[in-house]
Every structure is written in C-alpha cells, then in structure tokens.
CSV table of C-alpha atoms in Angstrom, one decimal:
chain,number,residue,atom,x,y,z
Y,1,MET,CA,116.6,168.4,-7.6
Y,2,SER,CA,119.4,166.4,-9.1
Y,3,ALA,CA,119.0,164.1,-12.0
Y,4,LYS,CA,119.4,160.4,-11.4
Y,5,LEU,CA,118.9,157.2,-13.4
Y,6,SER,CA,118.3,154.0,-11.5
Y,7,LEU,CA,118.3,150.9,-13.7
Y,8,ILE,CA,116.5,148.3,-11.7
Y,9,GLY,CA,116.6,144.6,-12.2
Y,10,CYS,CA,113.1,143.3,-11.3
Y,11,GLY,CA,113.9,139.6,-11.4
Y,12,PRO,CA,111.6,137.1,-13.1
Y,13,GLY,CA,108.2,138.5,-12.3
Y,14,ALA,CA,107.0,137.8,-8.8
Y,15,ALA,CA,107.2,140.9,-6.6
Y,16,ASP,CA,108.8,139.0,-3.7
Y,17,LEU,CA,111.8,138.2,-6.0
Y,18,LEU,CA,112.8,141.9,-6.1
Y,19,THR,CA,115.7,142.8,-4.0
Y,20,ILE,CA,115.1,145.0,-0.9
Y,21,ARG,CA,117.2,147.7,-2.6
Y,22,ALA,CA,115.1,147.6,-5.8
Y,23,SER,CA,111.9,147.9,-3.8
Y,24,ARG,CA,113.2,150.9,-1.9
Y,25,ARG,CA,114.4,152.6,-5.0
Y,26,ILE,CA,111.1,152.2,-6.8
Y,27,GLY,CA,109.5,154.0,-3.8
Y,28,GLU,CA,111.8,157.0,-4.3
Y,29,ALA,CA,111.2,157.5,-8.0
Y,30,ASP,CA,109.8,160.6,-9.6
Y,31,LEU,CA,109.2,158.8,-12.9
Y,32,VAL,CA,108.9,155.0,-13.3
Y,33,LEU,CA,109.5,153.6,-16.8
Y,34,PHE,CA,108.2,150.0,-17.2
Y,35,ASP,CA,107.5,147.5,-20.0
Y,36,ARG,CA,105.0,144.7,-20.4
Y,37,LEU,CA,107.2,142.1,-18.6
Y,38,VAL,CA,106.9,144.0,-15.3
Y,39,GLU,CA,104.1,142.8,-13.0
Y,40,PRO,CA,101.5,145.2,-11.6
Y,41,ASP,CA,102.5,144.3,-8.0
Y,42,VAL,CA,105.9,145.8,-8.7
Y,43,LEU,CA,104.4,149.1,-9.8
Y,44,GLU,CA,102.4,149.4,-6.6
Y,45,LEU,CA,105.7,149.9,-4.8
Y,46,ALA,CA,106.0,153.4,-6.4
Y,47,SER,CA,104.8,156.5,-4.6
Y,48,PRO,CA,101.3,157.7,-5.5
Y,49,LEU,CA,102.9,160.9,-6.5
Y,50,ALA,CA,105.3,159.3,-9.0
Y,51,GLU,CA,104.5,159.3,-12.7
Y,52,LYS,CA,104.3,155.8,-14.2
Y,53,ARG,CA,104.9,155.5,-17.9
Y,54,TYR,CA,104.5,152.4,-20.0
Y,55,VAL,CA,107.3,152.1,-22.5
Y,56,GLY,CA,106.6,148.5,-23.4
Y,57,LYS,CA,108.5,147.0,-26.2
Y,58,GLY,CA,108.1,143.5,-27.5
Y,59,CYS,CA,108.2,141.7,-30.8
Y,60,GLY,CA,105.6,143.3,-32.9
Y,61,ASP,CA,103.4,144.5,-30.0
Y,62,GLY,CA,103.4,148.0,-31.5
Y,63,GLY,CA,105.0,149.4,-28.4
Y,64,ARG,CA,107.5,152.1,-28.3
Y,65,GLN,CA,110.9,151.5,-29.6
Y,66,GLN,CA,114.2,152.0,-27.8
Y,67,ALA,CA,114.7,155.4,-29.5
Y,68,ASP,CA,111.5,156.7,-27.9
Y,69,ILE,CA,112.5,155.4,-24.6
Y,70,ASN,CA,115.8,157.2,-24.9
Y,71,CYS,CA,114.0,160.4,-25.7
Y,72,ILE,CA,111.7,160.2,-22.6
Y,73,LEU,CA,114.7,159.4,-20.5
Y,74,LYS,CA,116.7,162.4,-21.8
Y,75,GLU,CA,113.9,164.8,-21.2
Y,76,ALA,CA,113.2,163.6,-17.7
Y,77,LEU,CA,116.9,163.8,-16.7
Y,78,ARG,CA,117.2,167.3,-18.2
Y,79,ASP,CA,114.3,168.2,-15.8
Y,80,GLY,CA,116.4,166.9,-12.9
Y,81,ARG,CA,114.0,164.0,-12.1
Y,82,HIS,CA,114.9,160.7,-10.5
Y,83,VAL,CA,114.0,158.1,-13.2
Y,84,VAL,CA,113.6,154.5,-12.2
Y,85,ARG,CA,113.8,152.3,-15.3
Y,86,LEU,CA,112.5,148.8,-14.5
Y,87,LYS,CA,113.9,145.9,-16.4
Y,88,SER,CA,112.8,142.3,-16.1
Y,89,GLY,CA,115.6,140.0,-14.8
Y,90,ASP,CA,118.9,141.6,-14.5
Y,91,PRO,CA,119.6,145.0,-16.2
Y,92,MET,CA,123.0,143.9,-17.7
Y,93,VAL,CA,121.6,140.8,-19.3
Y,94,PHE,CA,119.8,141.4,-22.6
Y,95,GLY,CA,118.6,144.8,-21.1
Y,96,ARG,CA,120.0,147.3,-23.6
Y,97,ALA,CA,121.6,149.0,-20.5
Y,98,ALA,CA,124.5,150.4,-22.4
Y,99,GLU,CA,122.4,152.9,-24.4
Y,100,GLU,CA,120.5,154.2,-21.4
Y,101,VAL,CA,123.6,154.5,-19.2
Y,102,ALA,CA,125.3,156.4,-22.1
Y,103,ILE,CA,122.5,159.0,-22.0
Y,104,ALA,CA,122.8,159.5,-18.3
Y,105,VAL,CA,126.6,159.9,-18.6
Y,106,GLU,CA,126.2,162.5,-21.3
Y,107,LEU,CA,123.8,164.5,-19.2
Y,108,GLU,CA,126.0,164.1,-16.1
Y,109,ALA,CA,123.1,162.5,-14.2
Y,110,GLU,CA,123.8,160.2,-11.2
Y,111,ILE,CA,123.6,156.6,-12.2
Y,112,GLU,CA,122.8,153.6,-10.1
Y,113,ILE,CA,122.4,150.0,-11.4
Y,114,VAL,CA,120.6,147.5,-9.1
Y,115,PRO,CA,121.2,144.0,-10.1
Y,116,GLY,CA,118.4,141.5,-10.2
Y,117,VAL,CA,117.7,137.7,-10.4
Y,118,THR,CA,118.2,136.9,-14.1
Y,119,ALA,CA,115.4,134.8,-15.6
Y,120,ALA,CA,117.5,131.7,-16.2
Y,121,LEU,CA,118.5,131.5,-12.6
Y,122,ALA,CA,115.0,132.0,-11.4
Y,123,ALA,CA,113.8,129.2,-13.7
Y,124,ALA,CA,116.7,127.0,-12.5
Y,125,ALA,CA,115.8,127.5,-8.8
Y,126,GLU,CA,112.1,126.9,-9.4
Y,127,ASN,CA,112.8,123.7,-11.1
Y,128,ALA,CA,115.8,122.5,-9.1
Y,129,ILE,CA,118.0,122.5,-12.2
Y,130,THR,CA,121.7,122.9,-11.0
Y,131,VAL,CA,123.5,124.9,-13.7
Y,132,THR,CA,126.9,124.0,-12.3
Y,133,GLU,CA,127.7,120.7,-10.8
Y,134,ARG,CA,131.0,119.5,-9.2
Y,135,MET,CA,133.0,117.4,-11.7
Y,136,GLU,CA,130.2,117.6,-14.3
Y,137,LEU,CA,129.2,121.2,-15.2
Y,138,GLN,CA,131.9,123.8,-14.7
Y,139,SER,CA,130.5,126.7,-16.8
Y,140,PHE,CA,127.1,128.3,-17.3
Y,141,VAL,CA,126.1,130.3,-20.4
Y,142,VAL,CA,123.2,132.5,-21.1
Y,143,THR,CA,122.5,133.4,-24.7
Y,144,THR,CA,119.7,134.3,-27.0
Y,145,GLY,CA,121.1,131.8,-29.5
Y,146,LYS,CA,120.8,134.6,-32.2
Y,147,SER,CA,123.5,135.8,-34.5
Y,148,ALA,CA,124.4,139.4,-35.3
Y,149,ASP,CA,123.8,138.4,-39.0
Y,150,PRO,CA,120.0,137.7,-39.2
Y,151,ASN,CA,120.6,135.5,-42.2
Y,152,LYS,CA,123.0,133.2,-40.5
Y,153,ASP,CA,122.7,131.0,-37.4
Y,154,PRO,CA,125.5,131.3,-34.9
Y,155,ASP,CA,127.7,128.2,-34.3
Y,156,TRP,CA,125.7,126.8,-31.3
Y,157,SER,CA,128.4,124.1,-30.8
Y,158,ASN,CA,130.7,126.9,-29.8
Y,159,LEU,CA,128.6,127.2,-26.6
Y,160,VAL,CA,127.3,123.7,-26.0
Y,161,LYS,CA,130.5,122.0,-24.9
Y,162,PRO,CA,131.2,119.2,-22.5
Y,163,GLY,CA,131.0,120.6,-18.9
Y,164,VAL,CA,128.7,123.4,-19.9
Y,165,CYS,CA,125.0,124.2,-19.1
Y,166,VAL,CA,123.5,126.6,-21.6
Y,167,ALA,CA,120.3,128.6,-21.1
Y,168,PHE,CA,118.8,129.9,-24.4
Y,169,TYR,CA,116.4,132.8,-23.9
Y,170,MET,CA,113.4,133.1,-26.3
Y,171,SER,CA,114.6,130.4,-28.7
Y,172,VAL,CA,111.5,128.2,-29.3
Y,173,ALA,CA,111.6,129.0,-33.0
Y,174,GLN,CA,115.2,127.8,-33.4
Y,175,ALA,CA,114.6,124.4,-31.6
Y,176,TRP,CA,115.0,122.3,-34.7
Y,177,ARG,CA,118.0,124.1,-36.0
Y,178,ILE,CA,119.7,124.0,-32.6
Y,179,GLN,CA,119.0,120.3,-32.3
Y,180,THR,CA,120.3,119.4,-35.7
Y,181,ALA,CA,123.4,121.7,-35.6
Y,182,LEU,CA,124.5,120.3,-32.2
Y,183,MET,CA,124.0,116.7,-33.2
Y,184,ALA,CA,125.9,117.2,-36.5
Y,185,LYS,CA,128.8,118.4,-34.3
Y,186,GLY,CA,128.8,115.3,-32.2
Y,187,VAL,CA,126.8,116.4,-29.1
Y,188,PRO,CA,125.1,113.2,-27.8
Y,189,GLY,CA,121.4,113.0,-28.5
Y,190,HIS,CA,120.6,111.7,-25.1
Y,191,ILE,CA,121.7,114.7,-23.1
Y,192,ALA,CA,118.9,116.4,-21.1
Y,193,THR,CA,117.0,119.4,-22.2
Y,194,ASP,CA,114.3,121.4,-20.4
Y,195,TRP,CA,112.0,124.1,-21.6
Y,196,ILE,CA,110.7,126.4,-18.8
Y,197,GLU,CA,107.7,128.3,-20.1
Y,198,ASN,CA,106.4,131.4,-18.2
Y,199,SER,CA,109.0,131.0,-15.6
Y,200,GLY,CA,108.1,132.6,-12.2
Y,201,ARG,CA,104.5,133.0,-13.2
Y,202,PRO,CA,101.4,131.1,-12.0
Y,203,ASN,CA,101.2,129.4,-15.4
Y,204,ALA,CA,104.8,128.2,-15.4
Y,205,ARG,CA,105.4,124.8,-17.1
Y,206,ARG,CA,108.4,122.5,-17.5
Y,207,VAL,CA,108.8,120.3,-20.6
Y,208,THR,CA,111.7,117.8,-20.1
Y,209,SER,CA,113.1,116.2,-23.2
Y,210,ARG,CA,116.5,115.2,-24.7
Y,211,LEU,CA,118.5,116.8,-27.5
Y,212,ASP,CA,117.4,114.3,-30.2
Y,213,ARG,CA,113.7,115.0,-29.4
Y,214,LEU,CA,114.0,118.6,-28.6
Y,215,ALA,CA,112.0,120.1,-31.5
Y,216,LEU,CA,109.5,117.3,-31.7
Y,217,ASP,CA,108.6,117.6,-28.0
Y,218,ALA,CA,108.4,121.4,-28.1
Y,219,ARG,CA,105.9,121.0,-31.0
Y,220,LYS,CA,103.9,118.2,-29.4
Y,221,GLN,CA,103.6,120.1,-26.1
Y,222,GLY,CA,103.0,123.4,-27.8
Y,223,VAL,CA,105.9,125.2,-26.0
Y,224,SER,CA,105.8,129.0,-26.7
Y,225,ASN,CA,107.8,132.1,-25.6
Y,226,PRO,CA,108.5,133.4,-23.1
Y,227,ALA,CA,110.5,130.2,-22.6
Y,228,ILE,CA,114.0,129.4,-21.5
Y,229,LEU,CA,115.7,126.3,-22.9
Y,230,PHE,CA,118.3,124.6,-20.7
Y,231,ILE,CA,120.8,122.2,-22.4
Y,232,ARG,CA,123.1,120.5,-19.9
Y,233,TYR,CA,126.1,118.7,-21.3
Y,234,PRO,CA,127.8,117.0,-18.4
Y,235,LEU,CA,131.5,115.9,-18.7
Y,236,SER,CA,130.5,112.2,-18.2
Y,237,ALA,CA,128.2,112.3,-21.2
Y,238,ALA,CA,131.2,113.4,-23.4
Y,239,ALA,CA,133.5,110.7,-22.1
Y,240,GLY,CA,134.0,107.8,-24.5
Y,241,GLN,CA,132.1,109.8,-27.1
Y,242,LEU,CA,133.6,111.6,-30.0
Y,243,SER,CA,133.6,115.1,-28.6
Y,244,ALA,CA,132.1,118.0,-30.5
Y,245,GLN,CA,135.5,119.5,-31.1
Y,246,GLN,CA,137.0,116.3,-32.4
Y,247,ALA,CA,134.1,115.8,-34.7
Y,248,GLU,CA,134.7,119.3,-36.0
Y,249,GLN,CA,138.4,118.7,-36.7
Y,250,ALA,CA,137.8,115.3,-38.2
P,1,MET,CA,106.3,119.8,12.4
P,2,SER,CA,107.2,119.0,8.8
P,3,ALA,CA,110.8,119.0,7.6
P,4,LYS,CA,111.7,121.6,5.0
P,5,LEU,CA,114.9,122.7,3.4
P,6,SER,CA,115.1,126.2,2.0
P,7,LEU,CA,118.2,126.8,-0.1
P,8,ILE,CA,118.5,130.6,-0.2
P,9,GLY,CA,120.6,132.7,-2.5
P,10,CYS,CA,121.9,135.6,-0.4
P,11,GLY,CA,123.4,137.6,-3.3
P,12,PRO,CA,126.8,139.3,-3.2
P,13,GLY,CA,126.9,140.3,0.4
P,14,ALA,CA,125.0,143.5,1.1
P,15,ALA,CA,121.8,142.7,3.1
P,16,ASP,CA,119.7,144.9,0.9
P,17,LEU,CA,120.5,142.8,-2.2
P,18,LEU,CA,118.6,139.9,-0.7
P,19,THR,CA,115.3,139.3,-2.3
P,20,ILE,CA,112.2,140.0,-0.2
P,21,ARG,CA,111.4,136.2,-0.4
P,22,ALA,CA,114.8,135.3,1.0
P,23,SER,CA,114.6,137.7,3.9
P,24,ARG,CA,111.1,136.4,4.8
P,25,ARG,CA,112.3,132.8,4.7
P,26,ILE,CA,115.3,133.5,6.9
P,27,GLY,CA,112.8,134.8,9.5
P,28,GLU,CA,110.9,131.6,9.4
P,29,ALA,CA,113.8,129.2,9.9
P,30,ASP,CA,114.3,126.8,12.9
P,31,LEU,CA,117.9,126.3,12.0
P,32,VAL,CA,120.0,128.6,9.8
P,33,LEU,CA,123.2,127.2,8.3
P,34,PHE,CA,125.7,129.8,7.1
P,35,ASP,CA,129.3,130.1,5.9
P,36,ARG,CA,131.9,132.8,6.0
P,37,LEU,CA,130.7,134.6,2.9
P,38,VAL,CA,127.4,135.5,4.5
P,39,GLU,CA,127.3,139.0,6.2
P,40,PRO,CA,126.3,139.4,9.8
P,41,ASP,CA,123.4,141.8,8.8
P,42,VAL,CA,121.8,138.8,7.0
P,43,LEU,CA,121.8,136.6,10.0
P,44,GLU,CA,120.0,139.4,12.0
P,45,LEU,CA,117.0,138.6,9.9
P,46,ALA,CA,116.6,135.2,11.7
P,47,SER,CA,114.2,134.8,14.6
P,48,PRO,CA,115.9,135.1,18.0
P,49,LEU,CA,114.5,131.6,18.7
P,50,ALA,CA,116.3,130.1,15.6
P,51,GLU,CA,119.5,128.2,16.0
P,52,LYS,CA,122.3,129.7,13.9
P,53,ARG,CA,125.1,127.4,12.9
P,54,TYR,CA,128.4,128.2,11.2
P,55,VAL,CA,129.3,125.6,8.6
P,56,GLY,CA,131.9,127.8,6.9
P,57,LYS,CA,134.0,126.2,4.3
P,58,GLY,CA,136.7,127.8,2.4
P,59,CYS,CA,140.1,127.0,0.9
P,60,GLY,CA,142.2,125.9,3.8
P,61,ASP,CA,140.3,127.8,6.5
P,62,GLY,CA,139.9,124.6,8.5
P,63,GLY,CA,136.1,124.9,8.3
P,64,ARG,CA,133.7,122.0,8.0
P,65,GLN,CA,133.6,120.1,4.8
P,66,GLN,CA,130.6,119.3,2.7
P,67,ALA,CA,130.2,115.9,4.3
P,68,ASP,CA,129.7,117.4,7.7
P,69,ILE,CA,127.2,119.9,6.4
P,70,ASN,CA,125.3,117.1,4.8
P,71,CYS,CA,125.3,115.3,8.2
P,72,ILE,CA,123.9,118.3,10.1
P,73,LEU,CA,121.3,118.7,7.4
P,74,LYS,CA,120.1,115.1,7.6
P,75,GLU,CA,119.8,115.2,11.4
P,76,ALA,CA,117.8,118.4,11.4
P,77,LEU,CA,115.4,117.3,8.6
P,78,ARG,CA,114.9,113.9,10.4
P,79,ASP,CA,113.9,116.0,13.4
P,80,GLY,CA,111.3,117.8,11.3
P,81,ARG,CA,112.9,121.2,11.4
P,82,HIS,CA,112.8,124.0,8.8
P,83,VAL,CA,116.4,124.4,7.7
P,84,VAL,CA,117.4,127.5,5.9
P,85,ARG,CA,120.7,127.0,4.2
P,86,LEU,CA,122.3,130.4,3.2
P,87,LYS,CA,124.4,130.4,0.0
P,88,SER,CA,126.3,133.5,-1.2
P,89,GLY,CA,125.2,134.6,-4.6
P,90,ASP,CA,122.7,132.2,-6.3
P,91,PRO,CA,122.4,128.6,-4.9
P,92,MET,CA,122.5,126.9,-8.3
P,93,VAL,CA,125.8,128.6,-9.4
P,94,PHE,CA,128.8,126.9,-7.8
P,95,GLY,CA,126.7,126.3,-4.7
P,96,ARG,CA,126.9,122.5,-4.4
P,97,ALA,CA,123.1,122.6,-4.3
P,98,ALA,CA,122.7,119.1,-6.0
P,99,GLU,CA,124.0,117.3,-3.0
P,100,GLU,CA,121.9,119.1,-0.4
P,101,VAL,CA,118.8,118.8,-2.5
P,102,ALA,CA,119.4,115.0,-2.9
P,103,ILE,CA,119.4,114.7,0.9
P,104,ALA,CA,116.1,116.5,1.3
P,105,VAL,CA,114.6,114.4,-1.6
P,106,GLU,CA,115.8,111.1,0.2
P,107,LEU,CA,114.1,112.2,3.5
P,108,GLU,CA,111.0,113.3,1.7
P,109,ALA,CA,111.4,116.8,3.1
P,110,GLU,CA,109.7,119.8,1.4
P,111,ILE,CA,112.3,121.7,-0.7
P,112,GLU,CA,112.3,125.3,-1.8
P,113,ILE,CA,115.1,127.1,-3.7
P,114,VAL,CA,115.1,130.9,-3.6
P,115,PRO,CA,117.3,132.3,-6.4
P,116,GLY,CA,119.7,135.2,-5.6
P,117,VAL,CA,121.7,137.7,-7.4
P,118,THR,CA,124.8,135.9,-8.6
P,119,ALA,CA,128.2,137.5,-7.8
P,120,ALA,CA,129.1,138.2,-11.4
P,121,LEU,CA,125.9,140.2,-12.1
P,122,ALA,CA,126.3,142.1,-8.9
P,123,ALA,CA,129.8,143.0,-9.8
P,124,ALA,CA,128.7,144.0,-13.4
P,125,ALA,CA,125.9,146.3,-12.0
P,126,GLU,CA,128.2,147.9,-9.5
P,127,ASN,CA,130.7,148.7,-12.2
P,128,ALA,CA,128.3,149.4,-15.1
P,129,ILE,CA,129.8,146.5,-17.1
P,130,THR,CA,127.3,145.3,-19.6
P,131,VAL,CA,127.7,141.5,-20.0
P,132,THR,CA,125.6,141.4,-23.2
P,133,GLU,CA,125.5,144.1,-25.8
P,134,ARG,CA,123.4,144.4,-28.9
P,135,MET,CA,125.5,143.4,-32.0
P,136,GLU,CA,128.6,142.9,-29.9
P,137,LEU,CA,128.2,140.5,-27.0
P,138,GLN,CA,125.5,137.9,-27.4
P,139,SER,CA,126.3,135.3,-24.7
P,140,PHE,CA,127.5,135.6,-21.1
P,141,VAL,CA,129.4,132.8,-19.4
P,142,VAL,CA,130.2,132.2,-15.7
P,143,THR,CA,133.0,129.8,-14.9
P,144,THR,CA,135.6,129.0,-12.3
P,145,GLY,CA,138.0,128.4,-15.1
P,146,LYS,CA,139.0,125.2,-13.5
P,147,SER,CA,139.3,121.7,-15.0
P,148,ALA,CA,137.8,118.4,-13.7
P,149,ASP,CA,141.4,117.2,-14.0
P,150,PRO,CA,143.5,119.2,-11.5
P,151,ASN,CA,146.7,118.5,-13.5
P,152,LYS,CA,145.4,120.0,-16.7
P,153,ASP,CA,144.0,123.4,-17.5
P,154,PRO,CA,140.7,123.6,-19.4
P,155,ASP,CA,140.7,124.9,-22.9
P,156,TRP,CA,139.7,128.5,-22.0
P,157,SER,CA,139.5,129.4,-25.7
P,158,ASN,CA,136.4,127.1,-25.7
P,159,LEU,CA,134.7,129.8,-23.6
P,160,VAL,CA,136.3,133.1,-24.7
P,161,LYS,CA,134.9,133.4,-28.2
P,162,PRO,CA,133.9,136.4,-30.3
P,163,GLY,CA,130.5,137.8,-29.1
P,164,VAL,CA,131.0,136.4,-25.6
P,165,CYS,CA,131.6,138.0,-22.1
P,166,VAL,CA,133.1,135.5,-19.7
P,167,ALA,CA,133.2,136.0,-15.9
P,168,PHE,CA,135.8,133.9,-14.2
P,169,TYR,CA,135.2,133.3,-10.4
P,170,MET,CA,138.2,133.0,-8.1
P,171,SER,CA,140.8,132.8,-10.9
P,172,VAL,CA,143.6,135.2,-9.8
P,173,ALA,CA,146.1,132.4,-9.7
P,174,GLN,CA,145.3,131.4,-13.3
P,175,ALA,CA,145.8,134.9,-14.8
P,176,TRP,CA,149.0,134.2,-16.6
P,177,ARG,CA,147.9,130.8,-17.9
P,178,ILE,CA,144.5,132.3,-19.1
P,179,GLN,CA,146.3,135.2,-20.8
P,180,THR,CA,148.9,133.1,-22.7
P,181,ALA,CA,146.4,130.3,-23.6
P,182,LEU,CA,143.9,132.7,-25.1
P,183,MET,CA,146.5,134.7,-27.0
P,184,ALA,CA,148.0,131.6,-28.4
P,185,LYS,CA,144.6,130.7,-29.8
P,186,GLY,CA,144.4,134.2,-31.5
P,187,VAL,CA,142.2,136.1,-29.1
P,188,PRO,CA,143.3,139.8,-29.6
P,189,GLY,CA,145.6,141.2,-26.8
P,190,HIS,CA,143.8,144.5,-26.8
P,191,ILE,CA,140.4,143.2,-25.6
P,192,ALA,CA,139.2,144.7,-22.3
P,193,THR,CA,139.6,142.8,-19.0
P,194,ASP,CA,138.4,143.8,-15.5
P,195,TRP,CA,139.2,142.4,-12.1
P,196,ILE,CA,136.5,143.2,-9.5
P,197,GLU,CA,137.9,142.5,-6.1
P,198,ASN,CA,135.6,142.2,-3.0
P,199,SER,CA,132.6,142.9,-5.1
P,200,GLY,CA,129.6,144.3,-3.2
P,201,ARG,CA,131.6,145.1,-0.1
P,202,PRO,CA,132.9,148.4,1.2
P,203,ASN,CA,136.5,147.5,0.1
P,204,ALA,CA,135.5,146.7,-3.5
P,205,ARG,CA,138.1,147.6,-6.1
P,206,ARG,CA,138.1,147.5,-9.9
P,207,VAL,CA,141.4,146.9,-11.9
P,208,THR,CA,140.9,147.5,-15.6
P,209,SER,CA,143.4,146.1,-17.9
P,210,ARG,CA,143.7,144.3,-21.3
P,211,LEU,CA,144.3,140.7,-22.2
P,212,ASP,CA,148.0,141.1,-23.0
P,213,ARG,CA,148.7,142.8,-19.6
P,214,LEU,CA,146.2,140.8,-17.5
P,215,ALA,CA,148.7,138.9,-15.3
P,216,LEU,CA,151.2,141.8,-15.1
P,217,ASP,CA,148.5,144.3,-13.9
P,218,ALA,CA,147.1,141.8,-11.5
P,219,ARG,CA,150.5,141.4,-9.9
P,220,LYS,CA,151.3,145.1,-9.9
P,221,GLN,CA,148.0,146.0,-8.3
P,222,GLY,CA,148.1,143.0,-5.9
P,223,VAL,CA,144.7,141.6,-7.0
P,224,SER,CA,143.6,138.8,-4.7
P,225,ASN,CA,140.6,136.6,-4.2
P,226,PRO,CA,137.6,137.0,-3.8
P,227,ALA,CA,137.8,138.5,-7.2
P,228,ILE,CA,135.9,138.1,-10.5
P,229,LEU,CA,137.6,138.5,-13.8
P,230,PHE,CA,135.6,139.8,-16.8
P,231,ILE,CA,136.9,139.2,-20.3
P,232,ARG,CA,134.7,140.8,-23.0
P,233,TYR,CA,135.4,139.7,-26.6
P,234,PRO,CA,133.1,141.9,-28.7
P,235,LEU,CA,132.3,140.7,-32.3
P,236,SER,CA,133.9,144.0,-33.7
P,237,ALA,CA,137.3,143.0,-32.1
P,238,ALA,CA,137.2,139.7,-33.9
P,239,ALA,CA,136.4,141.2,-37.3
P,240,GLY,CA,139.4,141.3,-39.6
P,241,GLN,CA,141.3,139.2,-37.1
P,242,LEU,CA,142.1,135.6,-37.3
P,243,SER,CA,139.4,134.2,-35.1
P,244,ALA,CA,140.3,131.8,-32.2
P,245,GLN,CA,138.6,129.0,-34.1
P,246,GLN,CA,140.4,129.6,-37.3
P,247,ALA,CA,143.7,129.7,-35.5
P,248,GLU,CA,142.8,126.4,-33.8
P,249,GLN,CA,142.1,124.7,-37.2
P,250,ALA,CA,145.2,126.3,-39.0
C-alpha cells in the first residue's frame, strides 16, 4: 500500500460534467472526502468498499473546518491509503488546495491533481455567455470580490476594466457596493450583468440586469448564493467614455 | 431530423480529460468539426457513421479560416444535421463561440454548449500551481495579453496586480515586453513566473523563472508556443513595496 492523495475537480454539480479521469479515480479510492457541494450521483462512482466521509464546510453550517480535514487527511495518508478529495469546480480555484498538497508533500505521499470545469465556465456555457470575445473581451477574471482585510473592500475597479469579463463568486451581499464603487470610477451604468443562481443544478436561474440596476434587480428577484455574477465590460462600451482609469487619475 | 449545434469543450488534449457529457455527445454527432488542437483519441469517440471534417486553423498553417467554418456549419444545420464542433479547452474562452452560436440562432437550430477544462487550469493542476490562495491570491485572470490594436501593447499592469494570478495564453513572443512593462510599473522583479509548454501532452515542460529573468530564461530554455505563462503576484510580495498603482499615479 502506498499513500496517495488525489485532489479531484468535480465540476459544477452534474455527474456527467465530471471528467473521465475524475470518475475513474473516484472508483479507485480507499477513502473519499466530500463536502456539501458534491452531488450524491458523484459519490456513487466510489467502490462499495471505499469509506466515504463527509467533511462539509460552508458558511456557518457547523461543518468541519479545514484544520479537521487536514487532520483526517494526515491520518489516512500515514496509513498508506489512497485518499480522493472531491472539490466542487476546479481544485486550484478557491479550493484551498495548497494546504492539502503541503500535507501530502510532507508525508511523501504521491499527489495527483485532476482539473475540473470551474463553476464560472459551467455557468457561462449553460447560458451561452461568452467570457472572451474577439475585439471586445480579451481577458477573463474569476474572483470572490473579497479583500484580505475584512474591514475594507478591494478596489473592484482594478478588475472591471475595458475588455474584461469578470465572474464574481458568492458576491450577492456585495452587489450594492460593487455597483456604486464601479460607477464612481467611471464604469458605464449600461454594461450587462448576469446573476447565475444554482448554476448546473435543476433549479438554476439567470437574472440579467445592467450595472446601474445590479443591486436593485438582485433584491427584487431575490437572488441568493450560490450565485455567480458576470460583469462584461466590452471595449466598445468604453470607447468615447471617460475610462475608469482616466476618471481615477482626474 | 432536427438541426442541432453542440459546441464541445475538449479540455487540454488528453482524451480522459473530456467530460462524460462531451464524450457522449461526440458519439451522437452526424458531423464532427475539429481542428489541429484536438487529439486523435477524441475523434475515435465519434460513430463510424459520422462524418469527420478537419477545419484546422492556426497561425499561418494554411488551414481554413473562420468564415469557411461558418459556411460549413450553416450548410450542415440547414440540412438538419447534428453538428458537434470540437474546441480545445473550454468553448467560451478564446473559442470564437459567439460567431458560431449566432449562426445556430439565426437558423433556429437547437444549441448546446458543453463546458470543458480550460488549458490554464489543466496546466495549473498538472504542475500543482494554485491560481488562488487564501490571503495571497484572490483573483485569477486568463488573457492572451494581446491588444485590440495590433500596433499597441495592452497595459499589462492593468491585469498583474497584487493578489492576482494571471495566465497568459500564447504569449512567448511578448515575454520581454511583458517583463519590462510590468517592472516599469513597480511590479517586483522577484515574483514567480512559470512557462508551461505543451501542457497536457507527453512532451509537457515547465520552465520556472522570476519576472526579472522572464525573457532571458524563455530564450535560454527555448520556450515556444503552445505555452501558458503564469505570473503570480501575491499580496505579501506587494506589502512594503511601491504598488503598481501607486507607481502609476506618482
């Protein structure tokens, strides 16, 4: 028996959006660690002999914290088991992968990371939202829109620039602050915004709006997390408009 | 027979990094359109009765242009066929999806977009590069690093900010200009850079460097496209340093 950690990106939820490699690896696990974002269908890919352990975290759901997960992981790797850690979306995007990889490195376990479809791109595909567009959108950003300092908002206008599509994860509570901060920096109020709620699930919903109605429409429509907010700022919308950067320097 | 367009993200190359949904859909196609970035293994998933058509584009490879692809697509949809268009990576990221979707909309064909693992995240997984990190990297950007105006570089310092990891696609030729432009805006020369060449393929290679040696190391090591460049600018590297933005305003 040789210890192995497989960090597996499970994609947005639907079992058929797992990669073939991910589904095979789940079938090979001795121990499967999963959280509340992983669908039951996915767990059925595991061997009946494998141990499945819920290590659900989430805002205030009373689930285990990362420290406990790290502890379980250490013990299992010391016992020479093949641990499959399921992550929703892609493991390298907001997946706290660094800490779990460091444990496996320390214990000299084999490490494999299987990429997955990140939530924003699944939501984009489902709703035919192009996140890059020739001559219009040249960069695509994923962010939580949160700051390292919990008492201070990040400068969102650093991200929402002409030619950029930004996907904000889990940012419903910041809608009003995002809207006002961007408009204060000269981002045009008419640019398109989309909330995608419960992306990839049967109860998925799209709420299309524009920057100057972002918070109002979110409240009217009762948008709630899990939701991804897309803000697309095409180059043509910036032309002839005081750009965010010019406004900043003025 | 009812016309249908499936835009399929094939991921970074390896057939087992296709999603289960993608592999099923390829098997259902009447006509499969593929380009040179799609591996032969993937085409083997198509029915022996399906027509497979090479529509390879690439810089100067003499392949068909987008206009020709659009033409083939129109004809097939008018004939009521199920067209599966294979895209490397994810169809919404640098995939020219908007034009092909518009054709299907115009012809009232059914449209399905199947997301895929985008090249940057596959490269990140393969090399254990975390593209977000708690307290250090809060946003992740994918870009070609190209400008709408071919005679003018974009302002790369708009993207490479403290707390951001940027993946540049196909940017080997711009290495020296990226390096000097960023350093001129105050981005520290010691931040980590990684070239991932031929990501997801047997001849994949990683060339680790730092911003102030980026172009030199690329030349010394003979880095060539297809390659993805990761520049990670952690918040801690910006602390106590004149930030890019402050330098800009000074």
